[in-house]
Structure formats: structure tokens, C-alpha cells
């Protein structure tokens, strides 16, 4: 499910350090942010040198839009969220990545954006495994 | 260029208060945020009741992606930005809207996201008019 063998692309080490990998969609690697405050996916298009969405081709941008929608639907199905936040910022980590975050009106940062409000909260292993399993079932329904 | 006559859609009053309208693309109204700290566009799809991007149809999501790209290119052309920030948050104003913000490494919030960092800075009229004219030329090149 995860392979970079035929590409110059490699996941940025900061993104690798902050997340656990869920798998690859056609264009993007899907990561779960290690922050139990919010169910929080990050999509990283496997394209070297892309910083902004418009650095992708139009075809890739359309595919990224479909993958953002799939991640959004997976979060809606797997969590009791009241709002989705979708953002490509990349001011600190330059590799193009898109945050897809399930928000609740009682979460730690609501109604503010999540960045920099409270330190990340480590997951308990069982809760993280249950969430990643539910998200994987939504994102890759054909797999066993 | 701006018309809502055949739609139940109306711009949310908070977005109207914070911005000046630039015009309408096929799907979204384009607004300039009244904050001279950052060249900052907001795209508002003219679809009633949409809160999240996935509340739009797939066709509308694809069109929104093209309009975000057009807004991004317009900002790149009209400003000396080093990074674009693209975000659909909507925790405070529930009407679906997408921020497209031109960032510079010497701007007031860099490298943080812009929301809530410093109060908005009013534009001088001449600077605002020059920016809106440059952005309109990029977004609607066929108009006089």
C-alpha cells in the first residue's frame, strides 16, 4: 500500500515524525496526525517539488480534489464531527500537504483553527487503532 | 458581474462586512478581504446551504478547484508572494467560503496561519484600488 520505489518523491521528515501512515490513494499518501484532540488527516501528493496546489497539473488538482472529498467523507463516517476544516498552508513544512480535520464544537480549539492553539495530545493506542481501522475501511473499502 | 437574482443564495453578512466584492466566476463570488497585511481573496460558491466543500456536487467541487487555481494564479501575478495558503474553515461563518491568501516571509503573521494573529489593517484607498484592478485583470481578462 505504501511504496515510493519509482519516484523521486519522499515524505518530508517532519510530516513523517508527526503522523502515522494510513496508505496511498492514487495521488496522495494519507497520514493520521498524532493528535488525539482532533481526527486529523493529512494528504501528501506524491509529486516532488510541489509546494502549492497550483504546482500540480490540472489533472492532478482534480484528482487531489477527489481525494480530499474521500478523506472528508471518511472522517464524517468515522467520527461525530460537526464541521470539516480543509487547508493547504505549508508555511513551515514546504512539501505540499493538505490538512483535512474533523472538528467538534467541544474540541480543544473550537472555533479557532487548530494550529498552535494547544499542544498535541498523544493517542491511546487502542483509540488510535480503532480510528485508523475505521478510516481505512472507508478509504480502501475493497481491501480485506 | 454581481447578480443573485435567480438564486436563493445570498452572501453572509459577516463576509459582506469584512470584504469588498471583486466579481463572480461561474461558481463563486470573489471577495477581497479588507486587511492590508495580506493580499487575501475569499471565494464563496453561490450555492445555498453549503457548509463544507463536500456539500457541493462533484462537478461543482471540480469547478471550485479551477476557480481556486485562478485566484491563486491571480495573486501570484499581482503580488510578490512566496507562498499561497488555501483553506476552507468556516467554524465561525457557516456559509462555505475558501480563503486564498498570498503570504510573504516578512508578513505580519509568518509563518503562522493568518487567523487571529494581528487585527486587520485597513487599506489605503489607492493601494486597495490598485490591487483590486490588478486582480480583476487576471481573473476577468476579457473585460475592458
Short mmCIF file of N, CA and C in Angstrom, two decimals, chain A residues 51-55 58 61-62 65-66 68-70 72-73 76 82-94 96 103 110-115, chain B residues 51-55 58 61-62 65-66 68-70 72-73 76 82-94 96 103 110-115:
data_model
loop_
_atom_site.label_atom_id
_atom_site.label_comp_id
_atom_site.label_asym_id
_atom_site.label_seq_id
_atom_site.Cartn_x
_atom_site.Cartn_y
_atom_site.Cartn_z
N UNK A 51 4.91 22.67 -3.96
CA UNK A 51 4.72 23.41 -2.69
C UNK A 51 3.28 23.90 -2.57
N UNK A 52 2.75 24.44 -3.68
CA UNK A 52 1.38 24.94 -3.69
C UNK A 52 0.52 24.04 -4.56
N UNK A 53 -0.80 24.05 -4.32
CA UNK A 53 -1.70 23.21 -5.12
C UNK A 53 -1.52 23.51 -6.61
N UNK A 54 -1.33 24.78 -6.96
CA UNK A 54 -1.20 25.11 -8.38
C UNK A 54 0.15 24.71 -8.96
N UNK A 55 1.03 24.12 -8.17
CA UNK A 55 2.23 23.50 -8.75
C UNK A 55 1.90 22.13 -9.37
N UNK A 58 -3.37 20.36 -13.88
CA UNK A 58 -4.82 20.46 -13.69
C UNK A 58 -5.43 19.09 -13.40
N UNK A 61 -4.66 18.29 -9.86
CA UNK A 61 -5.50 19.08 -8.96
C UNK A 61 -6.90 18.49 -8.85
N UNK A 62 -7.43 18.02 -9.98
CA UNK A 62 -8.76 17.39 -9.97
C UNK A 62 -8.74 16.11 -9.14
N UNK A 65 -8.63 16.94 -5.49
CA UNK A 65 -9.96 17.32 -5.03
C UNK A 65 -10.80 16.09 -4.70
N UNK A 66 -10.72 15.05 -5.55
CA UNK A 66 -11.48 13.81 -5.27
C UNK A 66 -10.95 13.13 -4.02
N UNK A 68 -9.41 14.62 -1.45
CA UNK A 68 -9.84 15.43 -0.30
C UNK A 68 -11.29 15.09 0.04
N UNK A 69 -12.12 14.93 -0.98
CA UNK A 69 -13.52 14.57 -0.73
C UNK A 69 -13.61 13.19 -0.08
N UNK A 70 -12.79 12.24 -0.54
CA UNK A 70 -12.81 10.89 0.05
C UNK A 70 -12.37 10.95 1.52
N UNK A 72 -12.60 13.53 3.47
CA UNK A 72 -13.65 14.24 4.21
C UNK A 72 -14.81 13.30 4.54
N UNK A 73 -15.23 12.52 3.54
CA UNK A 73 -16.33 11.58 3.76
C UNK A 73 -15.93 10.51 4.79
N UNK A 76 -16.23 12.07 8.15
CA UNK A 76 -17.65 12.22 8.53
C UNK A 76 -18.24 10.90 8.97
N UNK A 82 -18.82 17.96 13.51
CA UNK A 82 -19.85 18.90 13.08
C UNK A 82 -19.37 19.78 11.94
N UNK A 83 -18.06 19.75 11.65
CA UNK A 83 -17.51 20.64 10.62
C UNK A 83 -16.21 20.02 10.14
N UNK A 84 -15.89 20.25 8.88
CA UNK A 84 -14.59 19.86 8.35
C UNK A 84 -13.76 21.11 8.10
N UNK A 85 -12.49 21.02 8.39
CA UNK A 85 -11.55 22.08 8.01
C UNK A 85 -10.59 21.49 6.99
N UNK A 86 -10.46 22.14 5.85
CA UNK A 86 -9.59 21.69 4.78
C UNK A 86 -8.61 22.81 4.48
N UNK A 87 -7.31 22.53 4.52
CA UNK A 87 -6.35 23.62 4.35
C UNK A 87 -5.02 23.14 3.80
N UNK A 88 -4.50 23.88 2.83
CA UNK A 88 -3.14 23.72 2.34
C UNK A 88 -2.38 24.98 2.75
N UNK A 89 -1.54 24.86 3.76
CA UNK A 89 -0.82 26.03 4.29
C UNK A 89 0.65 25.90 3.89
N UNK A 90 1.41 25.08 4.61
CA UNK A 90 2.77 24.79 4.17
C UNK A 90 3.75 25.92 4.39
N UNK A 91 3.50 26.76 5.38
CA UNK A 91 4.46 27.83 5.66
C UNK A 91 5.69 27.30 6.37
N UNK A 92 5.52 26.23 7.14
CA UNK A 92 6.62 25.68 7.92
C UNK A 92 7.24 24.48 7.21
N UNK A 93 6.41 23.51 6.85
CA UNK A 93 6.88 22.35 6.09
C UNK A 93 6.60 22.62 4.61
N UNK A 94 7.64 22.78 3.80
CA UNK A 94 7.39 23.25 2.43
C UNK A 94 6.77 22.22 1.50
N UNK A 96 4.16 20.13 -0.28
CA UNK A 96 2.71 20.29 -0.40
C UNK A 96 1.97 19.22 0.40
N UNK A 103 -13.81 18.60 12.98
CA UNK A 103 -13.96 19.48 14.14
C UNK A 103 -15.29 19.21 14.87
N UNK A 110 -11.90 24.84 19.21
CA UNK A 110 -13.11 25.43 18.62
C UNK A 110 -13.44 26.79 19.19
N UNK A 111 -13.83 27.81 18.39
CA UNK A 111 -13.98 27.75 16.93
C UNK A 111 -12.71 28.18 16.18
N UNK A 112 -11.60 28.27 16.88
CA UNK A 112 -10.38 28.71 16.20
C UNK A 112 -9.85 27.61 15.28
N UNK A 113 -9.02 27.98 14.28
CA UNK A 113 -8.27 26.95 13.56
C UNK A 113 -7.37 26.22 14.55
N UNK A 114 -6.99 24.99 14.23
CA UNK A 114 -6.31 24.14 15.22
C UNK A 114 -4.83 24.48 15.43
N UNK A 115 -4.21 25.14 14.46
CA UNK A 115 -2.76 25.26 14.50
C UNK A 115 -2.29 26.16 15.65
N UNK B 51 -22.00 24.12 3.51
CA UNK B 51 -21.10 24.49 4.61
C UNK B 51 -19.71 23.94 4.35
N UNK B 52 -19.63 22.67 3.91
CA UNK B 52 -18.36 22.03 3.63
C UNK B 52 -18.22 21.83 2.12
N UNK B 53 -16.97 21.70 1.66
CA UNK B 53 -16.75 21.51 0.22
C UNK B 53 -17.53 20.29 -0.27
N UNK B 54 -17.57 19.23 0.56
CA UNK B 54 -18.27 18.02 0.09
C UNK B 54 -19.79 18.16 0.12
N UNK B 55 -20.31 19.31 0.52
CA UNK B 55 -21.74 19.56 0.32
C UNK B 55 -22.03 19.96 -1.13
N UNK B 58 -19.96 16.79 -7.20
CA UNK B 58 -18.60 16.57 -7.70
C UNK B 58 -18.24 17.55 -8.81
N UNK B 61 -17.44 20.78 -7.16
CA UNK B 61 -16.13 20.71 -6.49
C UNK B 61 -15.00 20.88 -7.52
N UNK B 62 -15.17 20.27 -8.70
CA UNK B 62 -14.15 20.40 -9.74
C UNK B 62 -14.07 21.86 -10.21
N UNK B 65 -12.31 23.93 -7.64
CA UNK B 65 -10.86 23.72 -7.74
C UNK B 65 -10.25 24.60 -8.83
N UNK B 66 -10.93 24.69 -9.99
CA UNK B 66 -10.42 25.56 -11.06
C UNK B 66 -10.45 27.02 -10.65
N UNK B 68 -10.28 28.19 -7.52
CA UNK B 68 -9.20 28.39 -6.54
C UNK B 68 -7.87 28.54 -7.27
N UNK B 69 -7.65 27.75 -8.31
CA UNK B 69 -6.40 27.87 -9.08
C UNK B 69 -6.32 29.23 -9.76
N UNK B 70 -7.45 29.69 -10.31
CA UNK B 70 -7.44 31.01 -10.96
C UNK B 70 -7.14 32.12 -9.95
N UNK B 72 -5.49 31.75 -7.18
CA UNK B 72 -4.10 31.57 -6.76
C UNK B 72 -3.16 32.18 -7.79
N UNK B 73 -3.42 31.90 -9.08
CA UNK B 73 -2.57 32.46 -10.14
C UNK B 73 -2.67 33.98 -10.16
N UNK B 76 -0.54 35.28 -7.43
CA UNK B 76 0.89 35.14 -7.76
C UNK B 76 1.32 36.22 -8.76
N UNK B 82 5.45 34.60 -1.62
CA UNK B 82 6.34 33.44 -1.64
C UNK B 82 5.58 32.14 -1.38
N UNK B 83 4.33 32.24 -0.95
CA UNK B 83 3.56 31.04 -0.60
C UNK B 83 2.10 31.39 -0.70
N UNK B 84 1.28 30.42 -1.05
CA UNK B 84 -0.16 30.58 -1.01
C UNK B 84 -0.72 29.74 0.13
N UNK B 85 -1.70 30.27 0.81
CA UNK B 85 -2.44 29.49 1.80
C UNK B 85 -3.88 29.36 1.28
N UNK B 86 -4.37 28.14 1.21
CA UNK B 86 -5.73 27.88 0.72
C UNK B 86 -6.46 27.12 1.82
N UNK B 87 -7.61 27.63 2.23
CA UNK B 87 -8.28 26.99 3.37
C UNK B 87 -9.78 27.21 3.35
N UNK B 88 -10.51 26.12 3.61
CA UNK B 88 -11.94 26.18 3.87
C UNK B 88 -12.13 25.80 5.32
N UNK B 89 -12.42 26.77 6.17
CA UNK B 89 -12.54 26.52 7.61
C UNK B 89 -14.02 26.64 7.99
N UNK B 90 -14.52 27.88 8.13
CA UNK B 90 -15.96 28.04 8.32
C UNK B 90 -16.47 27.66 9.69
N UNK B 91 -15.61 27.74 10.70
CA UNK B 91 -16.08 27.44 12.04
C UNK B 91 -16.92 28.57 12.61
N UNK B 92 -16.64 29.79 12.18
CA UNK B 92 -17.35 30.95 12.71
C UNK B 92 -18.47 31.38 11.76
N UNK B 93 -18.13 31.59 10.49
CA UNK B 93 -19.14 31.93 9.48
C UNK B 93 -19.52 30.63 8.76
N UNK B 94 -20.76 30.16 8.94
CA UNK B 94 -21.08 28.81 8.43
C UNK B 94 -21.18 28.71 6.92
N UNK B 96 -20.22 28.26 3.28
CA UNK B 96 -18.99 27.76 2.66
C UNK B 96 -18.23 28.89 1.99
N UNK B 103 1.04 34.88 0.90
CA UNK B 103 1.89 35.07 2.07
C UNK B 103 3.30 35.49 1.66
N UNK B 110 3.62 35.57 9.50
CA UNK B 110 4.52 34.50 9.05
C UNK B 110 5.35 33.94 10.19
N UNK B 111 5.54 32.59 10.31
CA UNK B 111 4.97 31.56 9.43
C UNK B 111 3.63 31.01 9.92
N UNK B 112 3.03 31.67 10.87
CA UNK B 112 1.76 31.16 11.39
C UNK B 112 0.62 31.35 10.37
N UNK B 113 -0.45 30.59 10.49
CA UNK B 113 -1.66 30.91 9.73
C UNK B 113 -2.15 32.30 10.12
N UNK B 114 -2.88 32.98 9.25
CA UNK B 114 -3.19 34.39 9.48
C UNK B 114 -4.28 34.62 10.53
N UNK B 115 -5.13 33.64 10.77
CA UNK B 115 -6.34 33.89 11.55
C UNK B 115 -6.02 34.21 13.01
#
